[in-house]
PDB file of C-alpha atoms in Angstrom:
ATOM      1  CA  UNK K  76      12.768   8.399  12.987  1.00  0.00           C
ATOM      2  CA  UNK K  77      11.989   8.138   9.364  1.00  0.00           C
ATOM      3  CA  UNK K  78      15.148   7.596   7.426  1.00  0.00           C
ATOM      4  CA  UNK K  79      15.731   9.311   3.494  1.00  0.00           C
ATOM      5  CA  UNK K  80      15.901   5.925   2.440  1.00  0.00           C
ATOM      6  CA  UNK K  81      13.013   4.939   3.381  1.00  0.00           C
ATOM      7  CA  UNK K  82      11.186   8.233   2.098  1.00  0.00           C
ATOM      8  CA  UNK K  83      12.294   8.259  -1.280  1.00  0.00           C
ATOM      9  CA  UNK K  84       9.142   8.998  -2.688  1.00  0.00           C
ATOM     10  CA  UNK K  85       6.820  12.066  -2.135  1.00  0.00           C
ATOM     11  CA  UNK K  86       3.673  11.934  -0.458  1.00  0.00           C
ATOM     12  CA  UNK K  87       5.179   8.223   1.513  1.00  0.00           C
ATOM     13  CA  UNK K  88       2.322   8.033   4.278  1.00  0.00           C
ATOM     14  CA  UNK K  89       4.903   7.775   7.355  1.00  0.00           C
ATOM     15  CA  UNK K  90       6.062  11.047   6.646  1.00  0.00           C
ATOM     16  CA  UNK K  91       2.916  12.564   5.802  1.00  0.00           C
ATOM     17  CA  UNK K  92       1.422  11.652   8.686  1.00  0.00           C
ATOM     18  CA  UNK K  93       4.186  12.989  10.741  1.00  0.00           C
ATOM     19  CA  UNK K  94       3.988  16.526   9.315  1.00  0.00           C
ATOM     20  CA  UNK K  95       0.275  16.301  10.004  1.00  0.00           C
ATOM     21  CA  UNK K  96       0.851  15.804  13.438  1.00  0.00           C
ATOM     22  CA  UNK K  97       3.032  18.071  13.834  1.00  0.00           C
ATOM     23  CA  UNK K  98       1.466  20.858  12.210  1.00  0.00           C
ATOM     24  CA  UNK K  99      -1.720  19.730  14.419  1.00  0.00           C
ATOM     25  CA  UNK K 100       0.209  21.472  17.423  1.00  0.00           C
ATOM     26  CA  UNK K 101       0.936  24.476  15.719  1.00  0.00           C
ATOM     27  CA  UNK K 102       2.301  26.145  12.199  1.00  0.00           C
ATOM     28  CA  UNK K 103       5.908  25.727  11.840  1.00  0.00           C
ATOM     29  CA  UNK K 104       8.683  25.774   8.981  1.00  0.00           C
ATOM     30  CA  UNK K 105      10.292  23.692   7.124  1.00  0.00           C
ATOM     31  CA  UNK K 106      13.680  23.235   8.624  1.00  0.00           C
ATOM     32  CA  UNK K 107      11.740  23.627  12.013  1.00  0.00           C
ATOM     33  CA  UNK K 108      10.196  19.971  10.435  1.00  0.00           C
ATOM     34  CA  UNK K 109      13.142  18.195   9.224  1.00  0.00           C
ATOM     35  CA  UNK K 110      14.790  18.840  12.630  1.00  0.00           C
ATOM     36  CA  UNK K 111      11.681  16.671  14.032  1.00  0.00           C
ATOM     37  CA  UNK K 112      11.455  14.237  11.433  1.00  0.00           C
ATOM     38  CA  UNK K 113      15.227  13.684  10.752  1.00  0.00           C
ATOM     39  CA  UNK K 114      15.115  14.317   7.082  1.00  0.00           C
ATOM     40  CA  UNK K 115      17.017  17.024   4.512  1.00  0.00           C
ATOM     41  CA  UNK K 116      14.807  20.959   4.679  1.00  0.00           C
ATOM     42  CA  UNK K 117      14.772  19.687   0.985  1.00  0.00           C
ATOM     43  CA  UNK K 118      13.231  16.359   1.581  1.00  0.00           C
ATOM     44  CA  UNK K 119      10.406  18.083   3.763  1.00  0.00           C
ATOM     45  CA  UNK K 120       9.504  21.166   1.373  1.00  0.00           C
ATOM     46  CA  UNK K 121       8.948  18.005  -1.540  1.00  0.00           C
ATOM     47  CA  UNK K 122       6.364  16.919   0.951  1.00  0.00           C
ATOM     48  CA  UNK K 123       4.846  20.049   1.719  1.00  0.00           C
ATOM     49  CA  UNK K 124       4.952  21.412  -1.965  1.00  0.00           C
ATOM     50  CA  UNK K 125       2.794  18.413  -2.537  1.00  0.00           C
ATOM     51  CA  UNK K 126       0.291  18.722   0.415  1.00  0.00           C
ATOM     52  CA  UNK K 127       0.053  22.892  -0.493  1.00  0.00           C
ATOM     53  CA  UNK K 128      -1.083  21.848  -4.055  1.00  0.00           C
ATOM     54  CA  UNK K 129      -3.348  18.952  -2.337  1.00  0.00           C
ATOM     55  CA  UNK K 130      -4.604  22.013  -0.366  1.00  0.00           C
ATOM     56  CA  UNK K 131      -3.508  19.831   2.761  1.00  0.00           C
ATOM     57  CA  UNK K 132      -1.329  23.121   4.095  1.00  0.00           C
ATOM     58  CA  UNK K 133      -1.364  26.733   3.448  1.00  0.00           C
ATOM     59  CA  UNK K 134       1.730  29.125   3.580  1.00  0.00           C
ATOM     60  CA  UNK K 135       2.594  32.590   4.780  1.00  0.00           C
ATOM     61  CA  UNK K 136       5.598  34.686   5.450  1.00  0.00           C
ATOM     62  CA  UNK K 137       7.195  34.156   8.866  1.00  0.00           C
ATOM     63  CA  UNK K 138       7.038  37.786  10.752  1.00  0.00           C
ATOM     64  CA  UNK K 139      10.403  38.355  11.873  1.00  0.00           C
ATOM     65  CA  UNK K 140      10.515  40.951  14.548  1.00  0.00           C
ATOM     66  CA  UNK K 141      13.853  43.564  14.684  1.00  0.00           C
ATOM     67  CA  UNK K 142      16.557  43.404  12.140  1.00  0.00           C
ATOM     68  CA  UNK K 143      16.079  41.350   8.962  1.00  0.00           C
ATOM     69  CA  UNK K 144      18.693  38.887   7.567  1.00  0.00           C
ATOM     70  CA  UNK K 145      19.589  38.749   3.709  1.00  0.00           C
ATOM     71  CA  UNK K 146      17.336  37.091   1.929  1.00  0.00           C
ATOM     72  CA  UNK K 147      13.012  36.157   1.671  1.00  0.00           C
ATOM     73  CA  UNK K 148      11.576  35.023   4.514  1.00  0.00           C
ATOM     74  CA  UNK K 149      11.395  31.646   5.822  1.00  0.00           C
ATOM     75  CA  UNK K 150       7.549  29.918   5.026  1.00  0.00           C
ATOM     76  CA  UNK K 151       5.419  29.426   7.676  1.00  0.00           C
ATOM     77  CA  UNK K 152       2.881  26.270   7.132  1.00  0.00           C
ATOM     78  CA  UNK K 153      -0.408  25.415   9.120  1.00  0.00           C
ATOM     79  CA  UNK K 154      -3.119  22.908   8.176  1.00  0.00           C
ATOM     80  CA  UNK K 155      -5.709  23.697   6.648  1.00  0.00           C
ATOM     81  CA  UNK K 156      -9.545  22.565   7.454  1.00  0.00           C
ATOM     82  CA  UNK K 157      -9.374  19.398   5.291  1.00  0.00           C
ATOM     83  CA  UNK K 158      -7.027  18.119   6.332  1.00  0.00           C
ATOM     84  CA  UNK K 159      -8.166  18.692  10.260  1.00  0.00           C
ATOM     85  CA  UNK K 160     -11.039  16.972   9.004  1.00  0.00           C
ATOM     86  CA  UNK K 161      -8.909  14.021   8.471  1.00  0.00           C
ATOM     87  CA  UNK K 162      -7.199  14.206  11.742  1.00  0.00           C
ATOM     88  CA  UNK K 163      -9.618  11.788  13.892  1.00  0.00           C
ATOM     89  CA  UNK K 164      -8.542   9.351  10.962  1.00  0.00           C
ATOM     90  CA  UNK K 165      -4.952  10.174  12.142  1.00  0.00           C
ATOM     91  CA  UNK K 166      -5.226   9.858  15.592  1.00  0.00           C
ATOM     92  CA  UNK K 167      -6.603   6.142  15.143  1.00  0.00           C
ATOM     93  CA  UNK K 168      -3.487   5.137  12.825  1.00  0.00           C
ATOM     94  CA  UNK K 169      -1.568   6.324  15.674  1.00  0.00           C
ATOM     95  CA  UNK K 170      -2.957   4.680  18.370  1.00  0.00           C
ATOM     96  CA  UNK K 171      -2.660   1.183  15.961  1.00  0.00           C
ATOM     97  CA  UNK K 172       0.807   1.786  15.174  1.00  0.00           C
ATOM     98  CA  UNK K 173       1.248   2.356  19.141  1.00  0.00           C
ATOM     99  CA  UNK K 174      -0.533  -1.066  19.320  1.00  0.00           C
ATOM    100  CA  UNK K 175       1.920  -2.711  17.322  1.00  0.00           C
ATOM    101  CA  UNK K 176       4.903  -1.027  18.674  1.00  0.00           C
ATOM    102  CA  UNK K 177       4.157  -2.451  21.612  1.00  0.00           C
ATOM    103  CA  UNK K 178       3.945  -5.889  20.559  1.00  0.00           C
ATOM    104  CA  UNK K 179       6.144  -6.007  19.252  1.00  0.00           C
ATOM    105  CA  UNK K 180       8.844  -4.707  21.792  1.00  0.00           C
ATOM    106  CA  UNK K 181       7.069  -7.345  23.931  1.00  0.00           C
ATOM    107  CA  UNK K 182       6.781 -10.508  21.544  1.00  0.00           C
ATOM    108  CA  UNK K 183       8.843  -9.915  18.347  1.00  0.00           C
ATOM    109  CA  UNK K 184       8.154 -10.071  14.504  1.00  0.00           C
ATOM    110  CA  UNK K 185       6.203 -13.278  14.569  1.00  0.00           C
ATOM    111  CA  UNK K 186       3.701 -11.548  17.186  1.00  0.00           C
ATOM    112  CA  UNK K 187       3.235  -8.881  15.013  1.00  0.00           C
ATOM    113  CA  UNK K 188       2.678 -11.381  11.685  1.00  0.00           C
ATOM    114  CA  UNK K 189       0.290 -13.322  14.007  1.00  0.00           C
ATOM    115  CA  UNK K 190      -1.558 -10.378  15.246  1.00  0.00           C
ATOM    116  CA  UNK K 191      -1.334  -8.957  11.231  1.00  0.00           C
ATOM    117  CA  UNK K 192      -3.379 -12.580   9.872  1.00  0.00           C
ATOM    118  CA  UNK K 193      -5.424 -12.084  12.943  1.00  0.00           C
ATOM    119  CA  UNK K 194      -7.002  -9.175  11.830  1.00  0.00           C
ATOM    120  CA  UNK K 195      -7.285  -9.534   8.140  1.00  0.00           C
ATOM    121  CA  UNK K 196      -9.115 -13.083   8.489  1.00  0.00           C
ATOM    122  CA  UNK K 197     -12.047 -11.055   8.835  1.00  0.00           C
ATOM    123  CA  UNK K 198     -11.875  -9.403   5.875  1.00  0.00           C
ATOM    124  CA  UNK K 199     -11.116 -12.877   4.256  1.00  0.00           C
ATOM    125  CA  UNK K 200     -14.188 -14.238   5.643  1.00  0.00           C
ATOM    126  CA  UNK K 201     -16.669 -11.530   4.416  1.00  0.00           C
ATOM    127  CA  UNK K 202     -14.799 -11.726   0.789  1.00  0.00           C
ATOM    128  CA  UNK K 203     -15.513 -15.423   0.855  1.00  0.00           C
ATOM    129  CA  UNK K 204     -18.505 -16.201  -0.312  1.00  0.00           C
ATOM    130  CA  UNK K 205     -18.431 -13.464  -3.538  1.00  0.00           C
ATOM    131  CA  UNK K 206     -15.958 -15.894  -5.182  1.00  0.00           C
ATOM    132  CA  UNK K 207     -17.051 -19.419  -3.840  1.00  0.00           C
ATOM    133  CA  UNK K 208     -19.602 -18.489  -7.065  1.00  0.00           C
ATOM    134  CA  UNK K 209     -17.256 -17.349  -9.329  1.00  0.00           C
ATOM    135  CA  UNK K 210     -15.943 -21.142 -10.657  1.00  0.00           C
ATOM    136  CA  UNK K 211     -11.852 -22.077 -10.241  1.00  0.00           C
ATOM    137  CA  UNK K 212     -10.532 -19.414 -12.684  1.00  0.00           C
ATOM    138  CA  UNK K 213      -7.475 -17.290 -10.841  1.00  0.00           C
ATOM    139  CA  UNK K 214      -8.777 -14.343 -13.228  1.00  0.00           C
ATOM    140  CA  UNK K 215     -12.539 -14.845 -12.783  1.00  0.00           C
ATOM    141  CA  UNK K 216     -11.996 -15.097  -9.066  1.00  0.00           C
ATOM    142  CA  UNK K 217     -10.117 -12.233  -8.979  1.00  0.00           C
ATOM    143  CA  UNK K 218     -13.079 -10.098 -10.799  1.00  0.00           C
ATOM    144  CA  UNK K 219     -15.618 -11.181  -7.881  1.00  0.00           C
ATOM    145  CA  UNK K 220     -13.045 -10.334  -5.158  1.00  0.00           C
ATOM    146  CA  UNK K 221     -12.201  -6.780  -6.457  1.00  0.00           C
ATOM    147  CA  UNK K 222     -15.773  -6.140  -6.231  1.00  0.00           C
ATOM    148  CA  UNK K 223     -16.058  -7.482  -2.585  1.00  0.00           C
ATOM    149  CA  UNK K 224     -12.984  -5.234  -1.762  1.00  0.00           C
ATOM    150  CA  UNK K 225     -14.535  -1.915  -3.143  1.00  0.00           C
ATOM    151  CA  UNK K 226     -17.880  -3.015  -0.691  1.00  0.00           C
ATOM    152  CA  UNK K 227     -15.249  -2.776   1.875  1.00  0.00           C
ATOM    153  CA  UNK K 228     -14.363   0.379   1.185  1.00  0.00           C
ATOM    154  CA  UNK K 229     -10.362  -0.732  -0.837  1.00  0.00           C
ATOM    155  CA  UNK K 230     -11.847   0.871  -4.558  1.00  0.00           C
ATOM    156  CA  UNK K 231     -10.547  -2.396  -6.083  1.00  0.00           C
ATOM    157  CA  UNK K 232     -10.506  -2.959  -9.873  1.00  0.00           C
ATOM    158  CA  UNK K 233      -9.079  -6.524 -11.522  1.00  0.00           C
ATOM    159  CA  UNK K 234      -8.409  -6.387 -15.176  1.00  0.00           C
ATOM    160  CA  UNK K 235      -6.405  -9.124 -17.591  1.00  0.00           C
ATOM    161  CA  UNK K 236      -2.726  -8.231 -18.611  1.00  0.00           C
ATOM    162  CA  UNK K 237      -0.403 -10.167 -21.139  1.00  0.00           C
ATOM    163  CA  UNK K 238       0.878 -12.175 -18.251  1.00  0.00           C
ATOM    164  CA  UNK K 239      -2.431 -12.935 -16.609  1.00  0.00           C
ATOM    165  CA  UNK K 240      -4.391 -10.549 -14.539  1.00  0.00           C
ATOM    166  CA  UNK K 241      -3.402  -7.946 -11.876  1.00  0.00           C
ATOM    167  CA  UNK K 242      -5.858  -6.684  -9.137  1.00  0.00           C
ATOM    168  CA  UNK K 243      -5.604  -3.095  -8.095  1.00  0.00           C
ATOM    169  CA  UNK K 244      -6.615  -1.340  -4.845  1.00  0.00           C
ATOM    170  CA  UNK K 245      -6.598   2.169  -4.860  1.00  0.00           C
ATOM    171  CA  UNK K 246      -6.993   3.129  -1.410  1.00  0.00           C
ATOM    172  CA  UNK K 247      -5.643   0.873   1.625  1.00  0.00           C
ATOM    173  CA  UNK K 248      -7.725   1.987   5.008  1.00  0.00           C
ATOM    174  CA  UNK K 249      -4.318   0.696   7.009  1.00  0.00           C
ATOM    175  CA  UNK K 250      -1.461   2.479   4.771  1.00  0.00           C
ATOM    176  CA  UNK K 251      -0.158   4.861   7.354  1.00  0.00           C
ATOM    177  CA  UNK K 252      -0.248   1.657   9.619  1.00  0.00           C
ATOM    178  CA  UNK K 253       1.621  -0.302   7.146  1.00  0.00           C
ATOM    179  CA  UNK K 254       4.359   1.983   6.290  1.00  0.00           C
ATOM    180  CA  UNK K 255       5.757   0.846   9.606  1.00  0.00           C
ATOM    181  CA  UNK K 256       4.504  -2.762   9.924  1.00  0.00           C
ATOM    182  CA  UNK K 257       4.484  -4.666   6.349  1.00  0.00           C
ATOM    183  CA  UNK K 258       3.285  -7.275   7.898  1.00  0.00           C
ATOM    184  CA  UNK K 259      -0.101  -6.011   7.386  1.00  0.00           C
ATOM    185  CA  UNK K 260       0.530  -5.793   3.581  1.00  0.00           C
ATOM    186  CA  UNK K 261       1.751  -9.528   3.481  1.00  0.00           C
ATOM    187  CA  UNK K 262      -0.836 -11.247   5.529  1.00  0.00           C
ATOM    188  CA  UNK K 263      -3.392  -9.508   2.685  1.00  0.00           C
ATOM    189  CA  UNK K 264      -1.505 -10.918  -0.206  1.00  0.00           C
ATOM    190  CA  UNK K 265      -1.788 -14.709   1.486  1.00  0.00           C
ATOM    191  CA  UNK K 266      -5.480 -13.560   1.849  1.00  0.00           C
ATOM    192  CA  UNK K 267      -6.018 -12.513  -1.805  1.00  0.00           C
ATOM    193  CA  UNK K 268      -3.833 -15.750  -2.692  1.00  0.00           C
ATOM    194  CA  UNK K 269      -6.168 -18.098  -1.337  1.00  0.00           C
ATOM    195  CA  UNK K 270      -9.565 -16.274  -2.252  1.00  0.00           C
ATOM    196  CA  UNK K 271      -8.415 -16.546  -6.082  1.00  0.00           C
ATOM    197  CA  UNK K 272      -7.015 -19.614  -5.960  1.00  0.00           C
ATOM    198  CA  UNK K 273      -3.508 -19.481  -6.637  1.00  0.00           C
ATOM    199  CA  UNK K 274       0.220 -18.046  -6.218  1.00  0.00           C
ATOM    200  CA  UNK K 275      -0.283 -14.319  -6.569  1.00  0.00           C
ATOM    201  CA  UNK K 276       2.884 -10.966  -6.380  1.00  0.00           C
ATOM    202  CA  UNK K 277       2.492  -8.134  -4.866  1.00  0.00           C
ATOM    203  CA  UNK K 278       4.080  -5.690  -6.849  1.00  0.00           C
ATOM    204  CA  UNK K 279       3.431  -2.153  -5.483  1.00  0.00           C
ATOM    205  CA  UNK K 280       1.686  -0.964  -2.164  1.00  0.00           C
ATOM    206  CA  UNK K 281       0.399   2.611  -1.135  1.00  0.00           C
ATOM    207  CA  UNK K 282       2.212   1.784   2.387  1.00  0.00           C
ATOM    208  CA  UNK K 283       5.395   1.828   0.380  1.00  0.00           C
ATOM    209  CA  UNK K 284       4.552   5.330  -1.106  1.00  0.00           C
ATOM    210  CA  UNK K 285       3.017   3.754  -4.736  1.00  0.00           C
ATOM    211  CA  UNK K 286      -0.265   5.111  -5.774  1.00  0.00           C
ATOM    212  CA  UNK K 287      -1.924   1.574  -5.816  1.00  0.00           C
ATOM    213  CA  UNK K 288      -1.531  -1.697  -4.755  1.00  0.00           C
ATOM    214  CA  UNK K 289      -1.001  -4.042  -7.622  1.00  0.00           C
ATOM    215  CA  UNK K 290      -0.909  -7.554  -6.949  1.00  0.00           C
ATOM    216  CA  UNK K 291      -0.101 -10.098 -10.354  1.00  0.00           C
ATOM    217  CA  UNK K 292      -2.234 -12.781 -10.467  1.00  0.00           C
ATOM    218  CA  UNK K 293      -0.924 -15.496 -13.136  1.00  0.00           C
ATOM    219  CA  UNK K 294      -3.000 -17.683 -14.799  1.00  0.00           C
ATOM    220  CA  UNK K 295      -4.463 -20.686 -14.507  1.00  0.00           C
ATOM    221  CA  UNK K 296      -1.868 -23.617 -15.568  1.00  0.00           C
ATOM    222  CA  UNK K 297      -2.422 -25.930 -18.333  1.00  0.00           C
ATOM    223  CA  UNK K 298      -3.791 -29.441 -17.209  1.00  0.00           C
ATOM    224  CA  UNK K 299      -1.222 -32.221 -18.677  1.00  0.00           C
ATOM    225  CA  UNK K 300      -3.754 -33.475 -21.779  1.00  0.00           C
ATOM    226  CA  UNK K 301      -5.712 -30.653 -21.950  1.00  0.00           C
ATOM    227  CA  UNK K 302      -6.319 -28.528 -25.111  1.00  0.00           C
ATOM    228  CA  UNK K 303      -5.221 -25.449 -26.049  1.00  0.00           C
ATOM    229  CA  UNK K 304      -7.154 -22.480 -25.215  1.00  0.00           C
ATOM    230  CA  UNK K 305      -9.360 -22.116 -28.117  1.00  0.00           C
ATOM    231  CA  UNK K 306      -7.873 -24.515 -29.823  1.00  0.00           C
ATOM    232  CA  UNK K 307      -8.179 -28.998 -30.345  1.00  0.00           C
ATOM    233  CA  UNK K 308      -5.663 -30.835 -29.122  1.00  0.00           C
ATOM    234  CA  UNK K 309      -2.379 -31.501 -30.536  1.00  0.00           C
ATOM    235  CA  UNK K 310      -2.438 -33.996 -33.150  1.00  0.00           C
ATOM    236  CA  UNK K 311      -0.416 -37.437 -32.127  1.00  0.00           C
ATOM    237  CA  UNK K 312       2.787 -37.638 -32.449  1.00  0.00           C
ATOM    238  CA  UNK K 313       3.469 -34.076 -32.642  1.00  0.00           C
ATOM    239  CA  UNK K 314       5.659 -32.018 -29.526  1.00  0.00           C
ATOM    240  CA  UNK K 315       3.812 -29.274 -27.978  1.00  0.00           C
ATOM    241  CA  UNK K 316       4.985 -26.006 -26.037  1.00  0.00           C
ATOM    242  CA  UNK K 317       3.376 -25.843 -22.751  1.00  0.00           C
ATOM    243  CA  UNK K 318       3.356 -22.559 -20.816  1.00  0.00           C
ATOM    244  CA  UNK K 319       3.539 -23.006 -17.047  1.00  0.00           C
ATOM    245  CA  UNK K 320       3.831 -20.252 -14.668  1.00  0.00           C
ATOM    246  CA  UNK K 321       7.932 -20.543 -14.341  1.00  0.00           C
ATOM    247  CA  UNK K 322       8.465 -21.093 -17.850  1.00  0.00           C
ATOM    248  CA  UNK K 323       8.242 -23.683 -21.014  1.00  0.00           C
ATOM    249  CA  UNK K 324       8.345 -26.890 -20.525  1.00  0.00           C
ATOM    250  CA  UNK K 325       8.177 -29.353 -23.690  1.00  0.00           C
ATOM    251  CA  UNK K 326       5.640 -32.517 -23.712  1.00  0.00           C
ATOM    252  CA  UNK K 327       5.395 -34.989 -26.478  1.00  0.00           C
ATOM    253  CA  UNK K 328       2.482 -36.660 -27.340  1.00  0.00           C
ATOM    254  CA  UNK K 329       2.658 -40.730 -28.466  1.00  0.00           C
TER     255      UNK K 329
END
């Protein structure tokens, strides 16, 4: 059952693809749905009101035979042929959330994070080589790997930020899957940690009902001795601020 808490936000995948399936077996209404789902009429019409302008669902008047009560009409919704087209898709996330269910039932968490690295090491491995070419900069690295990412289908962008860089994927094939197992989301960010080279946040993920996974990439760390960027280096004598990734440290130079 999904819990409000955990579908704060509108259009959260779990939930979406639980009204999907449902609707698959026939139109219903809205507190017909939260009954199923365990969430608030309210909670459910945010997600339909969403889907309707999405043109996910369509809505009609529920035909109420004999004596009407006071007030309109309770809203019947159905699916509509796009997003039946998208149903196959649906039918696979269940079956891999069924998958995981399963083991882990059978074997626990660390089965599942196993299973999880399992299945993204393939996705590491055909990422590899588009940033063994890209030298040891975090931020360079991260430019080849977004465009690997958006060959496989993840529309990934990297850009540079005041703290460093982020990288952004703005569609995750596994988000319905994810909702569920976060595993999957955290077995990627070790992925895109060691393809750029260093300690990397994830900040937001679609599974978690954000629009796009953002993961902060910071950058690369001063080398003790090493100039300034764009800049000689300090003059003897003199105390220089060095930014490292957890804050300042102070060095002074004999």
């Amino acid at each position: 059952m999904i819990t409000e808490a955990a579908d704060r936000r509108v259009g959260h995948p779990a939930t979406r693809g639980r009204v999907i399936e449902l609707l698959a077996q026939g139109p219903a209404t809205a507190a017909a749905l939260s009954e199923e789902l365990g969430l608030s009429p309210a909670g459910v019409r945010r997600h339909l009101d969403a889907m309707y302008a999405e043109g996910l669902v369509s809505a009609r008047e529920q035909v109420i035979r004999g004596p009407r009560g006071r007030g309109r009409p309770a809203k019947v919704f159905s699916l509509t042929d796009t997003a039946r087209d998208g149903l196959g898709r649906h039918a696979y996330d269940g079956l891999a959330t069924a998958a995981l269910r399963w083991i882990a039932e059978r074997g626990g968490e660390r089965e599942v994070a196993a299973f999880a690295a399992a299945q993204i090491a393939s996705l590491e491995q055909r990422c590899e080589d588009a940033v063994r070419d890209s030298g040891d900069d975090p931020l360079a690295r991260a430019e080849a790997l977004a465009e690997a990412l958006t060959a496989q289908g993840y529309a990934a962008s990297a850009s540079t930020i005041a703290t460093g860089g982020q990288l952004c994927q703005h569609h995750c094939p596994v988000a319905h899957v994810a909702a569920e197992f976060p595993q999957l989301c955290e077995a990627e960010t070790e992925v895109i940690g060691r393809l750029v080279g260093t300690h990397v946040q994830r900040l937001a993920t679609i599974a978690h009902g954000d629009g796009v996974c953002t993961t902060h990439i910071p950058p690369k760390m001063a080398r003790p001795g090493a100039p300034p960027p764009g800049g000689a280096p300090a003059p003897a004598g003199r105390t220089e601020l060095v930014q490292i990734h957890d804050g300042v440290t102070m060095r002074t130079d004999s």
